């Protein structure tokens, strides 16, 4: 079976919403979205789609950004997407943080900065509980629908919120592809540059 057949043999929902995952097709070679997993954080009623790339860390830790950072825990910062690159976004599992938006059961976006800081500096293990991002991913009118019709993305409509802040890189992408089911296993055999195979 040809690479193109791997991709065109699947059809996807073209109107994804808040809390769903977009998983990039293996042929996507975009600077930001190659082997990416994007969590959509707003509903259809709230406007054009916005999301955060969950699995692409950058070469910066939180303690490098904040002077006199009070804890020794390494907290990686991630690239959330190509829009608003100087703005920081956060996902977390802290239900007590005011003004946060529940994206999935137990998974929240944003919120009161003082309460978030209290969690960060409390000494608790933050692994899998909070993730910071520079930038966000956004699509203009009908742009995401077009990309879905082109089979650029697969959709997981019901991701496990407990796993979304754990892992990174291609290993994360492969885990989420496996979670899509047997029909998508062929994606795992396609190298990033198919012409090299």
C-alpha positions as semicolon CSV with decimal commas, in nm:
position;residue;x (nm);y (nm);z (nm)
1;X;0,000;0,000;0,000
2;X;0,131;0,346;-0,091
3;X;0,183;0,616;0,173
4;X;-0,100;0,822;0,022
5;X;-0,333;0,524;0,059
6;X;-0,248;0,500;0,428
7;X;-0,381;0,851;0,474
8;X;-0,676;0,858;0,236
9;X;-0,821;0,533;0,371
10;X;-0,939;0,714;0,684
11;X;-1,218;0,968;0,716
12;X;-1,247;1,205;1,007
13;X;-1,501;1,426;1,175
14;X;-1,463;1,777;1,033
15;X;-1,609;1,979;1,319
16;X;-1,400;1,901;1,629
17;X;-1,456;2,085;1,954
18;X;-1,325;2,163;2,300
19;X;-1,140;1,883;2,474
20;X;-1,069;1,685;2,158
21;X;-0,722;1,594;2,034
22;X;-0,586;1,661;1,688
23;X;-0,311;1,415;1,598
24;X;-0,105;1,513;1,297
25;X;-0,078;1,273;1,006
26;X;0,273;1,130;0,960
27;X;0,327;1,308;0,629
28;X;0,282;1,653;0,783
29;X;0,618;1,832;0,771
30;X;0,513;2,170;0,908
31;X;0,769;2,346;1,129
32;X;0,533;2,345;1,426
33;X;0,302;2,052;1,365
34;X;0,523;1,761;1,256
35;X;0,436;1,463;1,479
36;X;0,223;1,690;1,697
37;X;-0,071;1,633;1,930
38;X;-0,294;1,938;1,979
39;X;-0,558;1,980;2,249
40;X;-0,846;2,205;2,144
41;X;-0,928;2,435;2,434
42;X;-1,232;2,628;2,316
43;X;-1,580;2,528;2,203
44;X;-1,732;2,585;1,861
45;X;-1,955;2,852;2,014
46;X;-1,650;3,047;2,135
47;X;-1,518;3,114;1,786
48;X;-1,246;2,979;1,561
49;X;-1,051;2,678;1,694
50;X;-0,769;2,734;1,942
51;X;-0,541;2,465;2,077
52;X;-0,209;2,386;2,243
53;X;0,055;2,151;2,104
54;X;0,109;1,914;2,396
55;X;0,425;1,729;2,302
56;X;0,686;1,973;2,167
57;X;0,911;2,102;2,445
58;X;1,155;2,386;2,389
59;X;1,507;2,415;2,527
60;X;1,397;2,622;2,826
61;X;1,288;2,535;3,179
62;X;1,063;2,748;3,394
63;X;1,343;2,825;3,640
64;X;1,541;2,990;3,357
65;X;1,256;3,235;3,300
66;X;1,188;3,333;3,661
67;X;1,461;3,496;3,868
68;X;1,526;3,331;4,206
69;X;1,298;3,041;4,123
70;X;1,229;2,884;4,464
71;X;1,230;2,512;4,377
72;X;1,481;2,279;4,215
73;X;1,230;2,078;4,015
74;X;1,286;2,093;3,637
75;X;0,966;2,218;3,475
76;X;0,994;2,213;3,098
77;X;0,827;2,475;2,881
78;X;0,649;2,368;2,562
79;X;0,576;2,524;2,224
80;X;0,199;2,563;2,213
81;X;0,185;2,684;1,854
82;X;0,278;2,962;1,612
83;X;0,038;3,231;1,739
84;X;0,113;3,472;2,029
85;X;0,464;3,334;2,074
86;X;0,551;3,577;2,354
87;X;0,244;3,485;2,559
88;X;0,250;3,203;2,812
89;X;-0,035;2,956;2,851
90;X;-0,084;2,683;3,110
91;X;-0,271;2,356;3,148
92;X;-0,303;2,194;3,490
93;X;-0,492;1,949;3,711
94;X;-0,561;2,186;4,002
95;X;-0,938;2,210;4,049
96;X;-0,907;2,470;4,325
97;X;-0,754;2,738;4,099
98;X;-1,007;3,014;4,044
99;X;-1,089;3,153;3,700
100;X;-0,956;2,845;3,523
101;X;-1,147;2,684;3,237
102;X;-1,220;2,312;3,253
103;X;-1,121;2,173;2,914
104;X;-1,174;1,809;3,012
105;X;-1,280;1,653;3,342
106;X;-1,002;1,745;3,584
107;X;-0,791;1,928;3,324
108;X;-0,794;2,308;3,331
109;X;-0,655;2,598;3,129
110;X;-0,532;2,922;3,286
111;X;-0,658;3,057;3,615
112;X;-0,552;3,272;3,907
113;X;-0,175;3,326;3,886
114;X;-0,127;3,350;4,264
115;X;-0,295;3,017;4,324
116;X;-0,097;2,855;4,044
117;X;0,223;2,996;4,195
118;X;0,127;2,848;4,532
119;X;0,102;2,505;4,373
120;X;0,432;2,548;4,189
121;X;0,619;2,649;4,505
122;X;0,448;2,405;4,741
123;X;0,714;2,138;4,697
124;X;0,471;1,882;4,556
125;X;0,573;1,669;4,261
126;X;0,446;1,860;3,957
127;X;0,521;1,589;3,701
128;X;0,207;1,533;3,496
129;X;0,016;1,801;3,687
130;X;0,104;2,124;3,508
131;X;0,246;2,225;3,171
132;X;0,349;2,569;3,045
133;X;0,345;2,681;2,682
134;X;0,473;2,972;2,477
135;X;0,234;3,035;2,190
136;X;-0,095;2,883;2,089
137;X;-0,235;2,720;1,775
138;X;-0,520;2,885;1,588
139;X;-0,707;2,832;1,264
140;X;-0,894;3,087;1,054
141;X;-1,241;3,044;0,915
142;X;-1,286;2,690;0,776
143;X;-0,907;2,637;0,777
144;X;-0,916;2,342;1,016
145;X;-1,211;2,187;0,832
146;X;-1,008;2,207;0,511
147;X;-0,707;2,042;0,676
148;X;-0,927;1,764;0,812
149;X;-1,077;1,700;0,469
150;X;-0,719;1,678;0,339
151;X;-0,649;1,411;0,603
152;X;-0,385;1,624;0,774
153;X;-0,522;1,532;1,118
154;X;-0,691;1,250;1,300
155;X;-0,925;1,325;1,589
156;X;-0,950;1,159;1,928
157;X;-1,284;1,288;2,060
158;X;-1,243;1,134;2,406
159;X;-0,881;1,157;2,527
160;X;-0,773;1,050;2,874
161;X;-0,710;1,378;3,061
162;X;-0,482;1,204;3,312
163;X;-0,227;1,128;3,037
164;X;-0,219;1,456;2,848
165;X;0,051;1,628;3,056
166;X;0,277;1,321;3,062
167;X;0,549;1,259;2,804
168;X;0,673;1,452;2,503
169;X;0,815;1,430;2,154
170;X;0,755;1,158;1,897
171;X;0,704;0,898;2,169
172;X;0,400;1,099;2,286
173;X;0,269;1,120;1,928
174;X;0,312;0,744;1,878
175;X;0,125;0,674;2,202
176;X;-0,168;0,882;2,085
177;X;-0,166;0,724;1,739
178;X;-0,184;0,380;1,901
179;X;-0,479;0,507;2,101
180;X;-0,666;0,581;1,777
181;X;-0,699;0,209;1,712
182;X;-0,596;-0,053;1,463
183;X;-0,694;0,152;1,156
184;X;-0,412;0,396;1,231
185;X;-0,130;0,150;1,309
186;X;0,003;0,201;0,956
187;X;0,095;0,559;1,055
188;X;0,361;0,421;1,289
189;X;0,558;0,269;1,002
190;X;0,588;0,593;0,805
191;X;0,918;0,778;0,869
192;X;0,921;1,155;0,907
193;X;1,084;1,178;0,564
194;X;0,925;0,895;0,364
195;X;1,162;0,950;0,071
196;X;1,446;0,829;0,295
197;X;1,286;0,487;0,339
